[in-house]
Amino acid sequence: MNNRHIYVLSAVLALIGLALFAYKAQVLGFPLQPQEQTRVWTIEAAVRFDPGPAAVKATLRVPSLTPGYSILDENFISRGFGHAIRNVPAGRESQWTLRQASGPQTLYYRAQVYRDPTRIAEDTTPPFPEQPVLDEPSRIAMEGLIAEVRRQSADVASFTTELLRHINYAERDPYVSLFMSRGNAPSDQAKAKLATIFLAGAQIPARIAHGIPLRNAPGPVQAQQLLEVHDGVQWLYFDPMTLEQGLPPDFLIWWRGDDPIASIEGGGNLEVTLAVQQNLLDSLVVAERRAELTGSHAMDFSLFALPIATQAVYAVLMMIPVGALVIMLLRNFIGVKTFGTFMPVLVALAFRETRLLWGIVLFAVIVSLGLLIRFYLEKLRLLLVPRLTTVLTVVVILMAGISVLSQKLELQPGLSIALFPMVILAMTIERMSIVWEERGASEALQEGIGSLIVAALAYVVMGQAWLEHLIFVFPELLLLVIAMSLLAGRYTGYRLLELRRFKALLPSRSAS
């Protein structure tokens, strides 16, 4: 099989892994850090009114299109009322109905919202507005104002800014003062409403957006108005008072249009109170809810769908390929000698319980004592299987003895020695004794020390909490490990430690 096939296969595996990783991280919001939390705001609207003798119909505008934010969950709280959600041109409406009610009534809408950079305004192609119906003097004043503002601007954004400046200084502008003198109060909403009239005369789509600031401190909030203007491509946002362009930070658009946030039929004394409170939720909970809302099955087919006890097992098993990757790099590219490939990985897993320093000490003690026993058994001329059985039994006895001694000396790490892989230790002793006999003590010690060094480095890498979190939450990253292994499998060059070994064969500079 040629190298091109390996390269293509590795590239495909890497692209699949990275694509799944990007989808879960960017679209579904899976956390990249362990214990990562997401800021979530609980928003609430309390609708209070006194019912009349007839049937009651209460309508509340609820959030829908809010760039930069998404709704995690929402609840509609009422007692005995019928309830329905309606989609209207301005967004969504919650409608409560009751045939007959008595006494003051309170209805609640509560939702949890969070930042979502992928959320954009969906209605990006509004129709051109109709020309406002005005009397002759007002129409002439509007046309004069539009002509003057158009001369002072270059595009829709600058046109809107100049128009709002004229409206804010109405007493100095003869065109705007004509409208203000007809009883329009100089409030934010009145100025925004007047701006939509002028923008409609200039054939520019515009609307009023009402929103609330998402504060850190809990408590009631007041709705604020923004002017939304469409420039042919996207919606632009303007503060009618400060003339600043763009959405204010931590600002949630609640509803749009000229109508109030709520209306009542068959009742009176309507009052709406808005409140907000900030909370912190586990980012995985937010990601799970987002996957549910978007119809994704990523969470259903993830490791989080397994029982808790099984998840704990896979949290360890998923790190074994990472440890094997470390060993592959150290063996194939550095040239570190070890006893096999998987033995250092399993020893590194044992270090997770004993910790690194105590693990190295315990490993060295057991292997050294076991090696002495192995040399004695060699003199007895035993067959392979009986000899291995004897070595394994000796290893178990040594582990039990060290644990009892640690208990007497009150050395807690020594009690974790029972977690060491007994068979791996027995095979290590057998392999080390064979290398000692065939290639000498120096080679055996090199491979033994190399195994300890590799196991220690694998333990350090596998013990990184952020890496363990990434592999468990994004198991598709293991496809990258496979891709790297495939590429490394074609490497036939020198190992780093072999450069010193073959240094004498390199041509000297003086000779050249």
Short mmCIF file of C-alpha atoms in Angstrom, two decimals:
data_model
loop_
_atom_site.label_atom_id
_atom_site.label_comp_id
_atom_site.label_asym_id
_atom_site.label_seq_id
_atom_site.Cartn_x
_atom_site.Cartn_y
_atom_site.Cartn_z
CA MET A 1 0.00 0.00 0.00
CA ASN A 2 1.50 3.33 -1.08
CA ASN A 3 1.98 6.37 1.09
CA ARG A 4 -0.76 8.33 -0.70
CA HIS A 5 -3.41 5.98 0.62
CA ILE A 6 -2.11 6.43 4.17
CA TYR A 7 -2.05 10.21 3.79
CA VAL A 8 -5.60 10.35 2.42
CA LEU A 9 -6.93 8.02 5.11
CA SER A 10 -5.22 10.05 7.85
CA ALA A 11 -6.56 13.32 6.43
CA VAL A 12 -10.12 11.94 6.23
CA LEU A 13 -10.01 10.69 9.82
CA ALA A 14 -8.58 13.99 11.05
CA LEU A 15 -11.20 16.04 9.17
CA ILE A 16 -14.05 13.90 10.51
CA GLY A 17 -12.77 14.24 14.07
CA LEU A 18 -12.24 17.99 13.80
CA ALA A 19 -15.63 18.52 12.11
CA LEU A 20 -17.49 16.66 14.86
CA PHE A 21 -15.46 18.51 17.48
CA ALA A 22 -16.25 21.91 15.92
CA TYR A 23 -19.96 21.10 15.61
CA LYS A 24 -20.30 20.07 19.25
CA ALA A 25 -18.18 22.96 20.52
CA GLN A 26 -19.45 25.82 18.35
CA VAL A 27 -23.03 24.84 17.52
CA LEU A 28 -24.10 22.85 20.57
CA GLY A 29 -21.83 24.67 23.02
CA PHE A 30 -20.13 21.64 24.60
CA PRO A 31 -17.63 23.03 27.17
CA LEU A 32 -13.91 22.97 26.40
CA GLN A 33 -12.86 23.19 30.05
CA PRO A 34 -13.82 20.96 32.99
CA GLN A 35 -16.34 22.45 35.42
CA GLU A 36 -17.05 25.22 32.93
CA GLN A 37 -20.14 27.25 33.74
CA THR A 38 -22.40 29.35 31.54
CA ARG A 39 -24.04 32.57 32.59
CA VAL A 40 -27.79 32.21 32.38
CA TRP A 41 -30.31 34.95 33.08
CA THR A 42 -33.77 34.21 34.39
CA ILE A 43 -36.20 36.82 33.07
CA GLU A 44 -39.71 37.17 34.41
CA ALA A 45 -42.84 39.13 33.54
CA ALA A 46 -45.65 39.37 36.08
CA VAL A 47 -48.97 40.44 34.53
CA ARG A 48 -51.46 41.75 37.11
CA PHE A 49 -55.00 42.88 36.38
CA ASP A 50 -58.55 43.01 37.74
CA PRO A 51 -61.00 40.91 35.73
CA GLY A 52 -64.37 42.20 34.63
CA PRO A 53 -67.71 40.44 34.41
CA ALA A 54 -67.06 39.18 30.88
CA ALA A 55 -64.56 36.63 29.59
CA VAL A 56 -60.89 37.55 30.08
CA LYS A 57 -58.24 37.49 27.37
CA ALA A 58 -54.75 38.60 28.43
CA THR A 59 -51.95 38.92 25.86
CA LEU A 60 -48.23 39.21 26.65
CA ARG A 61 -45.47 39.75 24.07
CA VAL A 62 -42.63 37.30 24.75
CA PRO A 63 -39.05 37.22 23.39
CA SER A 64 -38.44 35.74 19.96
CA LEU A 65 -35.76 37.26 17.70
CA THR A 66 -32.89 38.40 19.88
CA PRO A 67 -29.48 38.53 18.19
CA GLY A 68 -26.76 37.06 20.38
CA TYR A 69 -29.13 35.26 22.78
CA SER A 70 -31.21 32.08 22.81
CA ILE A 71 -33.90 30.80 25.11
CA LEU A 72 -32.87 27.78 27.15
CA ASP A 73 -36.23 27.14 28.78
CA GLU A 74 -39.47 29.01 29.38
CA ASN A 75 -42.55 28.53 31.52
CA PHE A 76 -46.04 30.05 31.49
CA ILE A 77 -47.55 30.07 34.97
CA SER A 78 -51.26 30.57 35.57
CA ARG A 79 -54.05 28.98 37.51
CA GLY A 80 -57.13 27.82 35.66
CA PHE A 81 -56.44 29.84 32.50
CA GLY A 82 -56.29 28.40 29.04
CA HIS A 83 -53.01 29.17 27.31
CA ALA A 84 -51.70 29.39 23.74
CA ILE A 85 -48.63 30.75 21.93
CA ARG A 86 -49.18 32.69 18.72
CA ASN A 87 -46.68 33.78 16.10
CA VAL A 88 -47.40 37.31 14.89
CA PRO A 89 -45.44 39.60 12.52
CA ALA A 90 -43.83 41.36 15.51
CA GLY A 91 -42.71 38.10 17.14
CA ARG A 92 -44.52 35.83 19.58
CA GLU A 93 -47.46 36.39 21.89
CA SER A 94 -48.62 34.42 24.92
CA GLN A 95 -52.38 34.50 25.34
CA TRP A 96 -54.27 33.47 28.49
CA THR A 97 -58.05 33.06 28.39
CA LEU A 98 -60.71 32.39 31.04
CA ARG A 99 -64.48 32.39 30.79
CA GLN A 100 -65.02 33.92 34.22
CA ALA A 101 -62.58 35.15 36.87
CA SER A 102 -62.99 36.83 40.22
CA GLY A 103 -60.54 38.84 42.27
CA PRO A 104 -57.13 40.21 41.28
CA GLN A 105 -55.23 37.92 38.94
CA THR A 106 -51.48 37.46 38.34
CA LEU A 107 -49.97 35.62 35.37
CA TYR A 108 -46.27 34.83 35.05
CA TYR A 109 -43.92 34.28 32.17
CA ARG A 110 -40.46 33.02 33.09
CA ALA A 111 -37.59 32.11 30.78
CA GLN A 112 -33.89 31.33 30.94
CA VAL A 113 -31.72 32.96 28.30
CA TYR A 114 -28.01 32.60 27.56
CA ARG A 115 -25.50 34.07 25.17
CA ASP A 116 -25.52 32.43 21.76
CA PRO A 117 -23.16 34.04 19.20
CA THR A 118 -24.74 32.00 16.41
CA ARG A 119 -28.14 33.59 16.98
CA ILE A 120 -28.96 36.31 14.45
CA ALA A 121 -32.11 38.14 13.42
CA GLU A 122 -34.03 35.83 11.11
CA ASP A 123 -36.34 38.29 9.33
CA THR A 124 -33.61 39.98 7.27
CA THR A 125 -35.74 40.82 4.20
CA PRO A 126 -38.53 43.17 5.31
CA PRO A 127 -40.73 44.85 2.70
CA PHE A 128 -40.39 48.54 1.97
CA PRO A 129 -42.67 50.56 4.25
CA GLU A 130 -45.71 52.40 3.00
CA GLN A 131 -45.61 56.16 2.83
CA PRO A 132 -47.07 57.69 6.03
CA VAL A 133 -50.43 59.41 5.68
CA LEU A 134 -49.92 63.05 6.72
CA ASP A 135 -51.59 66.35 6.16
CA GLU A 136 -50.05 68.75 3.67
CA PRO A 137 -47.96 70.86 6.11
CA SER A 138 -46.58 67.72 7.82
CA ARG A 139 -45.80 66.04 4.50
CA ILE A 140 -43.88 69.12 3.29
CA ALA A 141 -41.98 69.28 6.58
CA MET A 142 -41.09 65.57 6.35
CA GLU A 143 -39.85 65.88 2.77
CA GLY A 144 -37.75 68.91 3.70
CA LEU A 145 -36.23 67.08 6.65
CA ILE A 146 -35.48 63.96 4.56
CA ALA A 147 -33.82 66.05 1.84
CA GLU A 148 -31.65 67.89 4.38
CA VAL A 149 -30.63 64.72 6.22
CA ARG A 150 -29.86 62.97 2.93
CA ARG A 151 -27.42 65.74 2.00
CA GLN A 152 -25.64 65.28 5.34
CA SER A 153 -25.32 61.48 5.13
CA ALA A 154 -23.76 58.81 2.96
CA ASP A 155 -25.60 55.58 3.80
CA VAL A 156 -28.47 54.22 5.87
CA ALA A 157 -26.46 54.21 9.11
CA SER A 158 -25.30 57.81 8.79
CA PHE A 159 -28.76 58.85 7.58
CA THR A 160 -30.34 57.38 10.73
CA THR A 161 -27.77 59.01 13.00
CA GLU A 162 -28.34 62.44 11.43
CA LEU A 163 -32.09 61.99 11.59
CA LEU A 164 -31.97 61.15 15.30
CA ARG A 165 -29.75 64.17 15.90
CA HIS A 166 -32.37 66.42 14.29
CA ILE A 167 -35.10 64.80 16.40
CA ASN A 168 -33.13 65.21 19.64
CA TYR A 169 -32.73 68.93 18.91
CA ALA A 170 -36.33 69.46 17.84
CA GLU A 171 -36.51 72.98 19.26
CA ARG A 172 -33.79 74.06 16.83
CA ASP A 173 -35.21 72.27 13.82
CA PRO A 174 -38.29 73.82 12.18
CA TYR A 175 -39.25 70.56 10.47
CA VAL A 176 -39.18 68.37 13.59
CA SER A 177 -40.68 71.05 15.87
CA LEU A 178 -43.83 70.94 13.73
CA PHE A 179 -44.38 67.32 14.79
CA MET A 180 -43.35 67.81 18.38
CA SER A 181 -45.75 70.70 18.84
CA ARG A 182 -48.68 68.41 18.18
CA GLY A 183 -48.61 66.83 21.60
CA ASN A 184 -45.85 64.24 21.11
CA ALA A 185 -43.96 63.98 24.38
CA PRO A 186 -40.17 64.00 23.98
CA SER A 187 -39.73 60.50 25.45
CA ASP A 188 -37.51 57.75 24.07
CA GLN A 189 -40.45 55.91 22.60
CA ALA A 190 -41.93 59.07 21.08
CA LYS A 191 -38.60 59.93 19.44
CA ALA A 192 -38.20 56.40 18.13
CA LYS A 193 -41.76 56.44 16.81
CA LEU A 194 -41.18 59.76 15.05
CA ALA A 195 -37.96 58.36 13.54
CA THR A 196 -39.86 55.39 12.08
CA ILE A 197 -42.29 57.83 10.41
CA PHE A 198 -39.48 59.80 8.79
CA LEU A 199 -37.64 56.62 7.78
CA ALA A 200 -40.83 55.28 6.21
CA GLY A 201 -41.03 58.50 4.20
CA ALA A 202 -37.46 57.81 3.03
CA GLN A 203 -38.43 54.20 2.12
CA ILE A 204 -36.17 52.70 4.80
CA PRO A 205 -37.62 49.82 6.88
CA ALA A 206 -37.52 50.59 10.59
CA ARG A 207 -39.21 49.45 13.79
CA ILE A 208 -39.05 49.99 17.54
CA ALA A 209 -37.45 47.29 19.70
CA HIS A 210 -38.12 47.10 23.43
CA GLY A 211 -35.66 45.30 25.66
CA ILE A 212 -34.20 44.98 29.12
CA PRO A 213 -30.62 45.08 30.44
CA LEU A 214 -29.39 41.73 31.73
CA ARG A 215 -27.88 42.89 35.00
CA ASN A 216 -25.80 40.89 37.44
CA ALA A 217 -27.80 42.07 40.46
CA PRO A 218 -31.31 40.58 40.74
CA GLY A 219 -34.33 42.84 40.80
CA PRO A 220 -36.93 44.65 38.68
CA VAL A 221 -35.89 46.35 35.44
CA GLN A 222 -37.44 48.91 33.14
CA ALA A 223 -37.93 48.34 29.44
CA GLN A 224 -35.78 50.46 27.14
CA GLN A 225 -36.30 51.37 23.50
CA LEU A 226 -34.02 50.94 20.53
CA LEU A 227 -34.53 51.88 16.91
CA GLU A 228 -33.99 49.03 14.41
CA VAL A 229 -33.20 50.09 10.86
CA HIS A 230 -32.60 47.79 7.91
CA ASP A 231 -29.83 48.78 5.49
CA GLY A 232 -30.75 46.22 2.82
CA VAL A 233 -28.52 43.52 4.28
CA GLN A 234 -29.02 43.44 8.03
CA TRP A 235 -30.72 45.18 10.93
CA LEU A 236 -28.86 48.06 12.56
CA TYR A 237 -29.57 49.21 16.11
CA PHE A 238 -29.57 52.80 17.38
CA ASP A 239 -30.17 54.36 20.76
CA PRO A 240 -32.64 57.21 20.10
CA MET A 241 -31.21 59.25 22.97
CA THR A 242 -27.43 58.77 22.76
CA LEU A 243 -27.34 58.11 18.97
CA GLU A 244 -24.98 55.18 19.62
CA GLN A 245 -25.08 52.42 17.03
CA GLY A 246 -25.16 48.73 17.93
CA LEU A 247 -26.78 46.60 20.60
CA PRO A 248 -25.77 47.61 24.12
CA PRO A 249 -23.85 44.93 26.03
CA ASP A 250 -26.06 42.41 27.84
CA PHE A 251 -29.23 43.74 26.27
CA LEU A 252 -32.14 41.38 25.56
CA ILE A 253 -34.76 42.44 23.03
CA TRP A 254 -38.14 41.44 24.47
CA TRP A 255 -40.68 42.62 21.92
CA ARG A 256 -41.02 44.88 18.89
CA GLY A 257 -43.58 47.29 17.57
CA ASP A 258 -45.62 50.24 18.79
CA ASP A 259 -47.95 48.17 20.97
CA PRO A 260 -47.32 47.81 24.72
CA ILE A 261 -45.89 44.62 26.14
CA ALA A 262 -49.32 43.42 27.29
CA SER A 263 -52.99 44.02 26.65
CA ILE A 264 -56.19 42.91 28.37
CA GLU A 265 -59.72 42.28 27.18
CA GLY A 266 -62.45 41.88 29.78
CA GLY A 267 -60.44 43.41 32.59
CA GLY A 268 -58.67 46.54 33.80
CA ASN A 269 -55.88 47.99 35.94
CA LEU A 270 -53.29 46.15 33.87
CA GLU A 271 -49.78 46.24 35.29
CA VAL A 272 -46.65 44.45 34.04
CA THR A 273 -43.49 44.07 36.12
CA LEU A 274 -40.24 42.87 34.55
CA ALA A 275 -37.41 41.32 36.58
CA VAL A 276 -34.10 39.62 35.87
CA GLN A 277 -31.70 37.42 37.85
CA GLN A 278 -28.33 35.99 36.85
CA ASN A 279 -27.38 32.37 37.55
CA LEU A 280 -24.53 30.02 36.68
CA LEU A 281 -25.32 26.63 35.17
CA ASP A 282 -23.10 23.73 34.18
CA SER A 283 -22.23 24.23 30.52
CA LEU A 284 -23.02 20.58 29.83
CA VAL A 285 -26.59 21.12 31.02
CA VAL A 286 -26.90 24.09 28.68
CA ALA A 287 -25.41 22.07 25.80
CA GLU A 288 -27.78 19.19 26.45
CA ARG A 289 -30.77 21.52 26.40
CA ARG A 290 -29.52 23.25 23.25
CA ALA A 291 -29.10 19.88 21.52
CA GLU A 292 -32.66 19.00 22.49
CA LEU A 293 -34.05 22.28 21.14
CA THR A 294 -32.16 21.96 17.85
CA GLY A 295 -33.18 18.33 17.38
CA SER A 296 -29.61 17.04 17.58
CA HIS A 297 -28.94 13.52 18.88
CA ALA A 298 -25.33 14.25 19.79
CA MET A 299 -26.05 13.92 23.51
CA ASP A 300 -28.08 10.72 23.06
CA PHE A 301 -25.11 8.98 21.41
CA SER A 302 -22.43 10.40 23.69
CA LEU A 303 -20.77 8.82 26.71
CA PHE A 304 -23.10 10.86 28.92
CA ALA A 305 -25.93 8.51 27.90
CA LEU A 306 -24.20 5.68 29.81
CA PRO A 307 -24.85 4.90 33.49
CA ILE A 308 -22.77 6.90 35.98
CA ALA A 309 -20.65 3.90 37.02
CA THR A 310 -19.91 3.06 33.40
CA GLN A 311 -18.97 6.67 32.69
CA ALA A 312 -16.37 6.50 35.47
CA VAL A 313 -14.82 3.43 33.83
CA TYR A 314 -14.68 5.03 30.39
CA ALA A 315 -13.21 8.21 31.84
CA VAL A 316 -10.11 6.09 32.51
CA LEU A 317 -10.26 3.86 29.42
CA MET A 318 -10.54 6.81 27.02
CA MET A 319 -7.14 8.04 28.18
CA ILE A 320 -5.33 4.80 27.29
CA PRO A 321 -4.97 5.76 23.59
CA VAL A 322 -3.47 9.07 24.69
CA GLY A 323 -0.90 7.23 26.81
CA ALA A 324 -0.19 4.89 23.90
CA LEU A 325 0.35 7.96 21.68
CA VAL A 326 2.93 9.30 24.14
CA ILE A 327 4.74 5.96 24.14
CA MET A 328 4.66 5.81 20.33
CA LEU A 329 6.28 9.24 20.08
CA LEU A 330 8.95 8.41 22.65
CA ARG A 331 9.79 5.04 21.10
CA ASN A 332 9.56 5.80 17.36
CA PHE A 333 10.91 9.34 17.30
CA ILE A 334 13.01 9.69 20.46
CA GLY A 335 14.24 6.12 20.69
CA VAL A 336 13.50 5.37 24.34
CA LYS A 337 13.69 1.62 25.02
CA THR A 338 10.86 0.02 26.99
CA PHE A 339 9.55 -3.43 27.86
CA GLY A 340 6.73 -3.59 25.34
CA THR A 341 4.16 -0.94 24.48
CA PHE A 342 1.21 -1.46 26.78
CA MET A 343 3.10 -2.19 30.00
CA PRO A 344 4.12 1.48 30.53
CA VAL A 345 0.52 2.60 29.86
CA LEU A 346 -0.90 0.24 32.49
CA VAL A 347 1.79 1.25 34.97
CA ALA A 348 0.89 4.89 34.28
CA LEU A 349 -2.74 4.07 35.08
CA ALA A 350 -1.60 2.55 38.37
CA PHE A 351 0.30 5.77 39.13
CA ARG A 352 -3.09 7.54 39.14
CA GLU A 353 -3.79 5.85 42.47
CA THR A 354 -0.34 5.71 44.06
CA ARG A 355 0.83 9.09 42.69
CA LEU A 356 4.01 9.36 40.69
CA LEU A 357 6.81 9.31 43.29
CA TRP A 358 5.38 6.49 45.38
CA GLY A 359 4.48 4.58 42.23
CA ILE A 360 8.05 4.67 40.95
CA VAL A 361 9.37 3.53 44.34
CA LEU A 362 6.89 0.68 44.63
CA PHE A 363 7.47 -0.40 41.03
CA ALA A 364 11.24 -0.43 41.52
CA VAL A 365 10.98 -2.39 44.79
CA ILE A 366 8.66 -5.08 43.43
CA VAL A 367 10.56 -5.52 40.17
CA SER A 368 13.92 -5.66 41.98
CA LEU A 369 12.76 -8.25 44.51
CA GLY A 370 10.94 -10.21 41.83
CA LEU A 371 14.06 -10.17 39.64
CA LEU A 372 16.11 -11.72 42.45
CA ILE A 373 13.53 -14.49 42.82
CA ARG A 374 13.51 -14.96 39.04
CA PHE A 375 17.29 -15.47 38.94
CA TYR A 376 16.98 -18.08 41.68
CA LEU A 377 14.22 -19.88 39.74
CA GLU A 378 16.46 -19.96 36.69
CA LYS A 379 18.85 -22.21 38.56
CA LEU A 380 16.01 -24.65 39.20
CA ARG A 381 15.59 -25.23 35.43
CA LEU A 382 11.80 -24.83 35.46
CA LEU A 383 9.60 -24.80 32.38
CA LEU A 384 8.20 -21.47 31.14
CA VAL A 385 4.60 -21.70 32.41
CA PRO A 386 5.46 -23.02 35.89
CA ARG A 387 8.17 -20.38 36.17
CA LEU A 388 5.74 -17.59 35.24
CA THR A 389 3.18 -18.95 37.70
CA THR A 390 5.78 -18.89 40.45
CA VAL A 391 6.86 -15.34 39.57
CA LEU A 392 3.24 -14.16 39.52
CA THR A 393 2.62 -15.73 42.93
CA VAL A 394 5.74 -14.10 44.29
CA VAL A 395 4.59 -10.72 42.95
CA VAL A 396 1.24 -11.09 44.72
CA ILE A 397 2.99 -12.06 47.97
CA LEU A 398 5.33 -9.06 47.66
CA MET A 399 2.38 -6.73 47.01
CA ALA A 400 0.53 -8.09 50.02
CA GLY A 401 3.62 -7.82 52.21
CA ILE A 402 4.31 -4.22 51.19
CA SER A 403 0.67 -3.32 51.84
CA VAL A 404 0.77 -4.85 55.35
CA LEU A 405 4.06 -3.12 56.09
CA SER A 406 2.66 0.20 54.84
CA GLN A 407 -0.34 -0.22 57.13
CA LYS A 408 1.93 -0.74 60.12
CA LEU A 409 4.06 2.27 59.19
CA GLU A 410 0.90 4.32 58.45
CA LEU A 411 2.01 4.96 54.88
CA GLN A 412 -1.26 5.38 53.02
CA PRO A 413 0.16 5.38 49.44
CA GLY A 414 1.61 1.91 50.02
CA LEU A 415 -1.90 0.52 50.38
CA SER A 416 -2.65 1.41 46.74
CA ILE A 417 -0.05 -1.05 45.50
CA ALA A 418 -2.76 -3.65 45.09
CA LEU A 419 -3.98 -1.68 42.09
CA PHE A 420 -0.78 -2.38 40.17
CA PRO A 421 -1.30 -4.79 37.23
CA MET A 422 0.03 -8.02 38.66
CA VAL A 423 0.37 -9.86 35.36
CA ILE A 424 2.18 -6.94 33.77
CA LEU A 425 4.65 -6.83 36.67
CA ALA A 426 5.23 -10.56 36.43
CA MET A 427 5.83 -10.33 32.66
CA THR A 428 8.12 -7.34 33.18
CA ILE A 429 10.23 -9.36 35.62
CA GLU A 430 10.35 -12.28 33.19
CA ARG A 431 11.22 -10.06 30.22
CA MET A 432 13.86 -8.16 32.16
CA SER A 433 15.57 -11.36 33.29
CA ILE A 434 15.67 -12.69 29.72
CA VAL A 435 17.18 -9.45 28.41
CA TRP A 436 19.67 -9.56 31.31
CA GLU A 437 20.80 -13.01 30.30
CA GLU A 438 20.83 -12.47 26.53
CA ARG A 439 22.08 -8.88 26.16
CA GLY A 440 23.55 -8.07 29.52
CA ALA A 441 22.64 -6.09 32.62
CA SER A 442 23.20 -2.71 30.94
CA GLU A 443 20.53 -3.34 28.27
CA ALA A 444 18.08 -4.67 30.85
CA LEU A 445 18.55 -1.65 33.09
CA GLN A 446 18.17 0.72 30.12
CA GLU A 447 14.86 -0.82 29.15
CA GLY A 448 13.68 -0.91 32.77
CA ILE A 449 14.57 2.73 33.39
CA GLY A 450 13.14 3.66 29.99
CA SER A 451 9.87 1.96 30.90
CA LEU A 452 9.67 3.95 34.13
CA ILE A 453 10.43 7.23 32.35
CA VAL A 454 7.81 6.58 29.66
CA ALA A 455 5.23 5.51 32.26
CA ALA A 456 5.93 8.68 34.26
CA LEU A 457 5.52 10.94 31.20
CA ALA A 458 2.36 9.08 30.15
CA TYR A 459 1.01 9.55 33.68
CA VAL A 460 1.67 13.30 33.53
CA VAL A 461 -0.10 13.61 30.16
CA MET A 462 -2.98 11.33 31.07
CA GLY A 463 -3.41 13.13 34.38
CA GLN A 464 -4.23 16.48 32.79
CA ALA A 465 -7.80 17.26 33.85
CA TRP A 466 -8.51 19.42 30.79
CA LEU A 467 -7.27 16.68 28.42
CA GLU A 468 -9.32 14.02 30.16
CA HIS A 469 -12.35 16.30 29.90
CA LEU A 470 -11.79 16.91 26.19
CA ILE A 471 -11.40 13.21 25.35
CA PHE A 472 -14.48 12.23 27.35
CA VAL A 473 -16.71 15.01 26.03
CA PHE A 474 -15.29 14.86 22.49
CA PRO A 475 -14.34 11.18 21.93
CA GLU A 476 -14.11 11.90 18.21
CA LEU A 477 -10.72 13.45 18.96
CA LEU A 478 -9.40 9.88 19.19
CA LEU A 479 -9.67 9.84 15.39
CA LEU A 480 -6.77 12.30 15.45
CA VAL A 481 -4.78 9.79 17.51
CA ILE A 482 -5.47 7.15 14.83
CA ALA A 483 -4.44 9.58 12.07
CA MET A 484 -1.19 10.41 13.86
CA SER A 485 -0.50 6.71 14.45
CA LEU A 486 -1.01 5.94 10.76
CA LEU A 487 1.39 8.69 9.74
CA ALA A 488 3.94 7.63 12.33
CA GLY A 489 3.69 4.05 11.07
CA ARG A 490 5.38 5.11 7.82
CA TYR A 491 8.32 6.82 9.51
CA THR A 492 11.61 5.03 8.79
CA GLY A 493 14.13 7.73 9.67
CA TYR A 494 16.57 7.95 12.54
CA ARG A 495 15.41 8.20 16.11
CA LEU A 496 16.70 11.14 18.10
CA LEU A 497 18.85 9.03 20.41
CA GLU A 498 20.32 7.18 17.42
CA LEU A 499 21.96 10.36 16.14
CA ARG A 500 24.50 10.11 18.94
CA ARG A 501 24.95 6.41 18.31
CA PHE A 502 25.78 6.92 14.61
CA LYS A 503 27.60 10.21 15.09
CA ALA A 504 30.90 8.66 14.02
CA LEU A 505 29.45 7.77 10.62
CA LEU A 506 28.48 11.38 9.83
CA PRO A 507 30.94 13.17 7.46
CA SER A 508 33.06 15.70 9.33
CA ARG A 509 33.03 19.35 8.30
CA SER A 510 36.81 19.45 7.99
CA ALA A 511 36.72 16.68 5.41
CA SER A 512 34.26 18.60 3.31
#
